[in-house]
Each structure stands twice: as structure tokens, then as C-alpha cells.
Amino acid sequence: MRHTSQEQNSSGFPVGSLNRSASSPRTLFSILMTVLAFICTALAILPLVAVLYYLILKGFGSFSLKIFTELPPPPMVAGGGIGNAIAGTVIMVGIAALISIPFGVLAAIYMTEFSTGNTSRWIRFATNVLSGVPSIIAGVFAYGLVVATFKSFSAIAGGFALSVLMLPIIVRTTDEALQLVPQELRQASLGLGANNFETVSRVVLPAALPAIATGVTLSIARASGETAPLLFTALSSQFWPNSVFAPTPSLAVLVYNFAIVPFKNQQDLAWAAALILVLLVLITSIFARWVTRQKVY
């Protein structure tokens, strides 16, 4: 005799049903974990929102066109701007990029495509160690190597110090990007008669370019906000940068110098400079996310 009714469990649902009681332990645990994950996410985002809100509150009032076109004022003098610090930051980050990008990309290409034995392992280990070195150590190193040699603080020394900080980021991201390129692309290129150099330059490198650009962008974002290395190398200046072999102003050092003085006008400029720095980092991070929308292969 065929039974038309289904056996039910203690929760009132048929045995084998995917439905779950709202009061079952698994459902309550799932709800609890979802709420906990939401709270942790909110706590992770809260510091960024708080920093942006506070910087906008303090620094937006000083924003004007003259901020970008005028020199910092003397103490107790109203007005002025931070145009020289913006120009100096761009110059030193540009020098750092010119040094670190070629060396970083070439080192990663060698590790991934041409290295044999334990050489690539030791290079990766050295890169990981370098990425954990405090920025002030990079400043001391650049001071001893460049400033002490040429007897002068300069944008060259500042750019060299920043390049030391940018180099491990570029090497690691480029290395990972090249490893993500499918091996089949390399084999297809070699099968068509291309040598290793042509395969890397015309197939592998273009395929990994979006991820490489992301690493470069993130390294530039980090270098733009560094202060300690520039205190040892570029120092600062109240004038427009007119030589890469002279002391050069920067936004990070200007924030440090103006934030500790008792003059309100300079403190306001320090808040404006801090807001510009955060906005630069935010814009570069958004650009990096936009670039990574493209697949590596």
C-alpha cells in the first residue's frame, strides 16, 4: 500500500527537506556569524571614514586656487599656499619611479622567466625582507650613500630613498602577475618559432601589464606619503624647486613642519596638505582598482 503522507521531523518539516527551522541551532549560528561579519566590516571601514571626515572638516576650509600656486607664508602671515611642496613631491616621486620601475620589472622578469636553481628563491626572500624594512632605515641608507657623498640634501637623494621603498612592491606584484600568465601562452609562442626573449617581451609581458600597472600605482601611492626618508635626504625648502641637486620641499615634510608650530595659518595649510595627500592616495588606489578590472590573460 502506497503512503501519501511524508514522515516529518521534530521541526515540522519533511525528512530530507532543505528547509530549516528559524530556531534551529544551525540557523541561529549562521545569523550570528553574518551579523558578526557585518560588524567587523563596519569596524574595518570606520577608521578610513573617520580620517576622511576629520581631514575634510579641518582641511577643506583652506582650499583655494592659491593653495596650488603660492609659496608657504612666513609665521603669523595670512594667506599663502603649498604649491612648492606639491611640485617637489611630484619631482621626487617621479625620480623614484624612474629608478624603481625598470629595476623592479626586470628583476621580476628574470626571477619568473629566466632564473634557474635557487636564485629566484633568494631574490624573493630578499624582496620580502626589504618590504618589511622601516622607512626611516631607507632614509638613513640614502643619507649615507647619497647625501654624505655629495655633501648636500637634494631631490635626487629623496627620490633614491623613495625608490628603495617602492622597489619590493613592484618586484612582488610583477612576479605574481607574470606567474598568473598561463603556461600555454608561452608554449604556443615557442611553438610558433619565437625565442624566450620574444615570448617574454611580446606575449607574457603585455598579458601581465594590467597587474604590473597596479603594483606600480600602489608603490607610488605609498611613496607619496613617506616623511622619514625625506627628512634625511631632501630636507625641505620654502622656495620653488629649481634643481634636483638642492633641498626640495614635499607635502609630507610640510605637514610635519607646519603641524607642530603654534601659528594657525600654517596649521591650516598643514591640514590642507594632509587632505591633498590622502586624496592622492585615494585616487591612485581607485585607478589601481580600475586597471585590475582587466584580466591578466
Short mmCIF file of C-alpha atoms in Angstrom, two decimals:
data_model
loop_
_atom_site.label_atom_id
_atom_site.label_comp_id
_atom_site.label_asym_id
_atom_site.label_seq_id
_atom_site.Cartn_x
_atom_site.Cartn_y
_atom_site.Cartn_z
CA MET A 1 0.00 0.00 0.00
CA ARG A 2 1.46 3.40 -1.03
CA HIS A 3 1.60 6.09 1.66
CA THR A 4 0.81 9.63 0.51
CA SER A 5 1.94 11.38 3.68
CA GLN A 6 5.65 12.11 4.32
CA GLU A 7 7.42 11.42 7.56
CA GLN A 8 8.13 14.65 9.43
CA ASN A 9 10.92 15.55 11.83
CA SER A 10 10.64 17.33 15.18
CA SER A 11 10.78 20.77 13.50
CA GLY A 12 7.68 20.11 11.46
CA PHE A 13 9.46 19.78 8.08
CA PRO A 14 9.50 16.62 6.00
CA VAL A 15 12.53 14.36 6.42
CA GLY A 16 15.08 15.19 3.71
CA SER A 17 13.70 18.70 3.13
CA LEU A 18 16.19 21.53 2.54
CA ASN A 19 14.09 23.90 4.64
CA ARG A 20 15.42 24.70 8.08
CA SER A 21 13.62 25.94 11.13
CA ALA A 22 14.31 29.54 12.11
CA SER A 23 15.02 28.39 15.66
CA SER A 24 17.39 25.57 14.78
CA PRO A 25 20.97 25.84 16.12
CA ARG A 26 22.48 25.97 12.63
CA THR A 27 20.22 28.82 11.55
CA LEU A 28 20.94 30.81 14.71
CA PHE A 29 24.69 30.22 14.29
CA SER A 30 24.52 31.36 10.65
CA ILE A 31 22.66 34.54 11.62
CA LEU A 32 25.14 35.22 14.42
CA MET A 33 28.14 34.81 12.10
CA THR A 34 26.53 37.06 9.46
CA VAL A 35 25.96 39.82 12.00
CA LEU A 36 29.49 39.41 13.35
CA ALA A 37 30.97 39.63 9.83
CA PHE A 38 28.94 42.80 9.17
CA ILE A 39 30.15 44.38 12.42
CA CYS A 40 33.79 43.52 11.64
CA THR A 41 33.43 45.00 8.15
CA ALA A 42 31.97 48.20 9.57
CA LEU A 43 34.80 48.44 12.12
CA ALA A 44 37.37 47.97 9.34
CA ILE A 45 35.84 50.77 7.25
CA LEU A 46 35.24 53.11 10.20
CA PRO A 47 38.86 54.35 10.57
CA LEU A 48 39.03 55.33 6.89
CA VAL A 49 35.70 57.16 7.09
CA ALA A 50 36.75 58.89 10.31
CA VAL A 51 40.10 60.03 8.85
CA LEU A 52 38.48 61.33 5.67
CA TYR A 53 35.75 63.13 7.63
CA TYR A 54 38.22 64.76 10.00
CA LEU A 55 40.60 65.81 7.23
CA ILE A 56 37.77 67.24 5.14
CA LEU A 57 36.44 69.08 8.21
CA LYS A 58 39.84 70.58 9.03
CA GLY A 59 41.42 70.99 5.62
CA PHE A 60 38.64 71.79 3.18
CA GLY A 61 38.17 75.28 4.58
CA SER A 62 41.68 76.23 3.44
CA PHE A 63 41.20 75.01 -0.11
CA SER A 64 41.52 77.60 -2.84
CA LEU A 65 43.39 78.09 -6.09
CA LYS A 66 46.24 79.87 -4.33
CA ILE A 67 46.95 76.70 -2.35
CA PHE A 68 48.35 75.21 -5.55
CA THR A 69 50.08 78.32 -6.92
CA GLU A 70 51.65 80.20 -3.99
CA LEU A 71 54.55 79.62 -1.60
CA PRO A 72 54.11 78.94 2.13
CA PRO A 73 53.80 82.15 4.15
CA PRO A 74 56.11 83.24 6.98
CA PRO A 75 54.84 82.78 10.56
CA MET A 76 51.91 85.00 11.56
CA VAL A 77 51.26 85.99 7.93
CA ALA A 78 47.90 85.12 6.44
CA GLY A 79 47.41 83.54 3.04
CA GLY A 80 49.98 81.59 1.09
CA GLY A 81 49.93 78.11 -0.37
CA ILE A 82 51.80 74.84 -0.72
CA GLY A 83 52.50 74.82 -4.45
CA ASN A 84 56.23 74.26 -3.98
CA ALA A 85 55.61 71.19 -1.80
CA ILE A 86 53.26 69.70 -4.39
CA ALA A 87 55.83 70.27 -7.14
CA GLY A 88 58.62 68.82 -5.01
CA THR A 89 56.57 65.72 -4.20
CA VAL A 90 55.86 65.13 -7.88
CA ILE A 91 59.56 65.55 -8.77
CA MET A 92 60.84 63.14 -6.11
CA VAL A 93 58.17 60.51 -6.74
CA GLY A 94 58.96 60.79 -10.45
CA ILE A 95 62.67 60.24 -9.78
CA ALA A 96 61.83 57.26 -7.58
CA ALA A 97 59.62 55.79 -10.29
CA LEU A 98 62.34 56.21 -12.92
CA ILE A 99 64.73 54.27 -10.69
CA SER A 100 62.49 51.56 -9.23
CA ILE A 101 60.17 50.63 -12.11
CA PRO A 102 62.83 49.43 -14.61
CA PHE A 103 64.84 47.59 -11.95
CA GLY A 104 61.75 46.08 -10.31
CA VAL A 105 60.14 44.86 -13.52
CA LEU A 106 63.41 43.47 -14.91
CA ALA A 107 64.18 41.69 -11.63
CA ALA A 108 60.74 40.08 -11.61
CA ILE A 109 61.08 39.02 -15.27
CA TYR A 110 64.44 37.42 -14.50
CA MET A 111 63.03 35.56 -11.49
CA THR A 112 59.99 34.23 -13.30
CA GLU A 113 61.22 33.62 -16.82
CA PHE A 114 64.99 33.11 -16.84
CA SER A 115 66.20 32.19 -13.35
CA THR A 116 67.20 28.62 -12.62
CA GLY A 117 68.01 26.88 -9.35
CA ASN A 118 67.67 28.70 -6.02
CA THR A 119 68.47 32.18 -7.35
CA SER A 120 64.84 33.24 -7.69
CA ARG A 121 64.07 31.88 -4.22
CA TRP A 122 66.78 34.01 -2.64
CA ILE A 123 65.70 37.08 -4.60
CA ARG A 124 62.12 36.63 -3.40
CA PHE A 125 63.35 36.20 0.16
CA ALA A 126 65.44 39.39 -0.06
CA THR A 127 62.47 41.25 -1.54
CA ASN A 128 60.20 40.15 1.32
CA VAL A 129 62.80 41.29 3.86
CA LEU A 130 63.22 44.65 2.12
CA SER A 131 59.46 45.22 2.07
CA GLY A 132 59.44 44.96 5.87
CA VAL A 133 62.28 47.40 6.48
CA PRO A 134 61.08 50.60 8.23
CA SER A 135 61.06 53.64 6.00
CA ILE A 136 63.42 55.54 8.30
CA ILE A 137 66.08 52.89 7.64
CA ALA A 138 65.75 53.59 3.92
CA GLY A 139 66.25 57.27 4.71
CA VAL A 140 69.41 56.61 6.73
CA PHE A 141 70.73 54.37 3.95
CA ALA A 142 70.10 57.02 1.30
CA TYR A 143 71.66 59.67 3.55
CA GLY A 144 74.88 57.67 3.93
CA LEU A 145 75.04 56.74 0.26
CA VAL A 146 73.93 59.95 -1.48
CA VAL A 147 73.77 62.92 0.90
CA ALA A 148 77.06 62.17 2.67
CA THR A 149 78.77 61.51 -0.67
CA PHE A 150 77.65 64.70 -2.43
CA LYS A 151 77.54 66.82 0.76
CA SER A 152 74.05 68.14 0.02
CA PHE A 153 70.41 67.36 0.59
CA SER A 154 68.65 67.01 -2.75
CA ALA A 155 65.66 65.71 -4.69
CA ILE A 156 67.94 63.01 -6.12
CA ALA A 157 68.63 61.70 -2.61
CA GLY A 158 64.93 61.87 -1.73
CA GLY A 159 63.93 60.06 -4.91
CA PHE A 160 66.56 57.38 -4.27
CA ALA A 161 65.22 56.80 -0.74
CA LEU A 162 61.66 56.50 -2.04
CA SER A 163 62.78 54.10 -4.77
CA VAL A 164 64.11 51.75 -2.09
CA LEU A 165 60.61 51.62 -0.61
CA MET A 166 58.90 51.23 -3.99
CA LEU A 167 61.20 48.51 -5.32
CA PRO A 168 59.93 45.49 -3.30
CA ILE A 169 56.29 46.31 -4.06
CA ILE A 170 56.98 46.45 -7.79
CA VAL A 171 59.06 43.26 -7.76
CA ARG A 172 56.47 41.26 -5.84
CA THR A 173 53.45 42.39 -7.82
CA THR A 174 55.22 41.94 -11.16
CA ASP A 175 56.44 38.50 -10.14
CA GLU A 176 52.92 37.40 -9.17
CA ALA A 177 51.44 38.91 -12.35
CA LEU A 178 53.88 37.01 -14.56
CA GLN A 179 53.17 33.76 -12.74
CA LEU A 180 49.45 34.20 -13.43
CA VAL A 181 50.01 34.20 -17.20
CA PRO A 182 49.07 30.68 -18.43
CA GLN A 183 51.95 28.44 -19.41
CA GLU A 184 50.06 27.56 -22.59
CA LEU A 185 50.69 31.06 -23.95
CA ARG A 186 54.43 30.60 -23.56
CA GLN A 187 54.32 27.17 -25.18
CA ALA A 188 52.25 28.46 -28.09
CA SER A 189 54.69 31.30 -28.69
CA LEU A 190 57.68 28.95 -28.59
CA GLY A 191 55.84 26.55 -30.89
CA LEU A 192 55.45 29.31 -33.47
CA GLY A 193 59.22 29.80 -33.54
CA ALA A 194 59.71 32.68 -31.09
CA ASN A 195 62.68 32.60 -28.75
CA ASN A 196 62.49 33.21 -24.99
CA PHE A 197 63.13 36.94 -25.28
CA GLU A 198 60.43 37.43 -27.91
CA THR A 199 57.98 35.32 -25.90
CA VAL A 200 58.51 37.39 -22.77
CA SER A 201 58.50 40.80 -24.48
CA ARG A 202 55.65 40.23 -26.95
CA VAL A 203 53.39 37.72 -25.19
CA VAL A 204 53.94 37.37 -21.44
CA LEU A 205 54.67 41.00 -20.53
CA PRO A 206 51.68 42.53 -22.42
CA ALA A 207 49.37 39.93 -20.86
CA ALA A 208 50.55 40.82 -17.34
CA LEU A 209 50.61 44.59 -17.92
CA PRO A 210 47.37 45.45 -16.03
CA ALA A 211 48.58 43.78 -12.84
CA ILE A 212 52.04 45.32 -13.22
CA ALA A 213 50.46 48.76 -13.57
CA THR A 214 48.51 48.10 -10.38
CA GLY A 215 51.70 47.34 -8.45
CA VAL A 216 53.39 50.45 -9.80
CA THR A 217 50.40 52.59 -8.85
CA LEU A 218 50.28 51.22 -5.31
CA SER A 219 54.02 51.76 -4.86
CA ILE A 220 53.66 55.38 -5.99
CA ALA A 221 50.80 55.84 -3.53
CA ARG A 222 52.98 54.60 -0.69
CA ALA A 223 55.99 56.70 -1.66
CA SER A 224 53.90 59.87 -1.92
CA GLY A 225 53.09 59.87 1.80
CA GLU A 226 56.51 59.00 3.24
CA THR A 227 58.07 61.52 5.61
CA ALA A 228 61.01 59.96 7.46
CA PRO A 229 63.17 59.19 4.40
CA LEU A 230 62.75 62.74 3.09
CA LEU A 231 63.80 64.29 6.40
CA PHE A 232 67.17 62.58 5.97
CA THR A 233 67.59 63.18 2.25
CA ALA A 234 65.60 66.04 0.71
CA LEU A 235 65.08 68.07 3.89
CA SER A 236 62.79 70.95 2.88
CA SER A 237 62.68 74.40 1.36
CA GLN A 238 60.45 77.48 1.40
CA PHE A 239 61.03 78.14 -2.30
CA TRP A 240 60.08 76.57 -5.60
CA PRO A 241 62.29 73.62 -6.53
CA ASN A 242 64.70 74.78 -9.21
CA SER A 243 67.29 71.99 -9.10
CA VAL A 244 67.26 68.28 -8.32
CA PHE A 245 70.60 68.77 -6.54
CA ALA A 246 69.22 71.19 -3.91
CA PRO A 247 66.99 70.75 -0.84
CA THR A 248 63.45 70.12 -2.07
CA PRO A 249 60.09 70.58 -0.31
CA SER A 250 57.46 67.86 -0.09
CA LEU A 251 53.91 67.58 1.18
CA ALA A 252 54.69 65.05 3.89
CA VAL A 253 57.54 67.10 5.39
CA LEU A 254 55.47 70.29 5.13
CA VAL A 255 52.68 68.63 7.12
CA TYR A 256 55.22 67.61 9.77
CA ASN A 257 56.81 71.06 9.97
CA PHE A 258 53.60 73.10 9.98
CA ALA A 259 51.57 70.84 12.27
CA ILE A 260 53.90 71.40 15.24
CA VAL A 261 54.08 75.21 15.06
CA PRO A 262 51.76 77.44 17.11
CA PHE A 263 50.62 79.56 14.13
CA LYS A 264 47.06 78.91 12.99
CA ASN A 265 47.60 79.82 9.34
CA GLN A 266 50.39 77.30 8.96
CA GLN A 267 48.39 74.68 10.84
CA ASP A 268 45.53 75.20 8.38
CA LEU A 269 47.94 74.70 5.49
CA ALA A 270 49.16 71.50 7.15
CA TRP A 271 45.59 70.17 7.25
CA ALA A 272 45.09 71.12 3.61
CA ALA A 273 48.33 69.37 2.64
CA ALA A 274 47.30 66.27 4.59
CA LEU A 275 43.96 66.22 2.78
CA ILE A 276 45.72 66.51 -0.59
CA LEU A 277 47.99 63.59 0.33
CA VAL A 278 45.06 61.39 1.31
CA LEU A 279 43.18 62.33 -1.85
CA LEU A 280 46.25 61.46 -3.96
CA VAL A 281 46.49 58.04 -2.30
CA LEU A 282 42.74 57.53 -2.72
CA ILE A 283 42.83 58.48 -6.41
CA THR A 284 45.78 56.20 -7.13
CA SER A 285 44.08 53.32 -5.31
CA ILE A 286 40.89 53.85 -7.33
CA PHE A 287 42.96 53.91 -10.51
CA ALA A 288 44.64 50.66 -9.48
CA ARG A 289 41.24 49.03 -8.93
CA TRP A 290 40.07 50.29 -12.33
CA VAL A 291 43.14 48.83 -14.03
CA THR A 292 42.62 45.42 -12.41
CA ARG A 293 39.17 45.09 -13.95
CA GLN A 294 41.01 43.71 -16.98
CA LYS A 295 42.08 40.08 -16.80
CA VAL A 296 45.75 39.27 -16.63
CA TYR A 297 45.42 36.93 -19.63
#
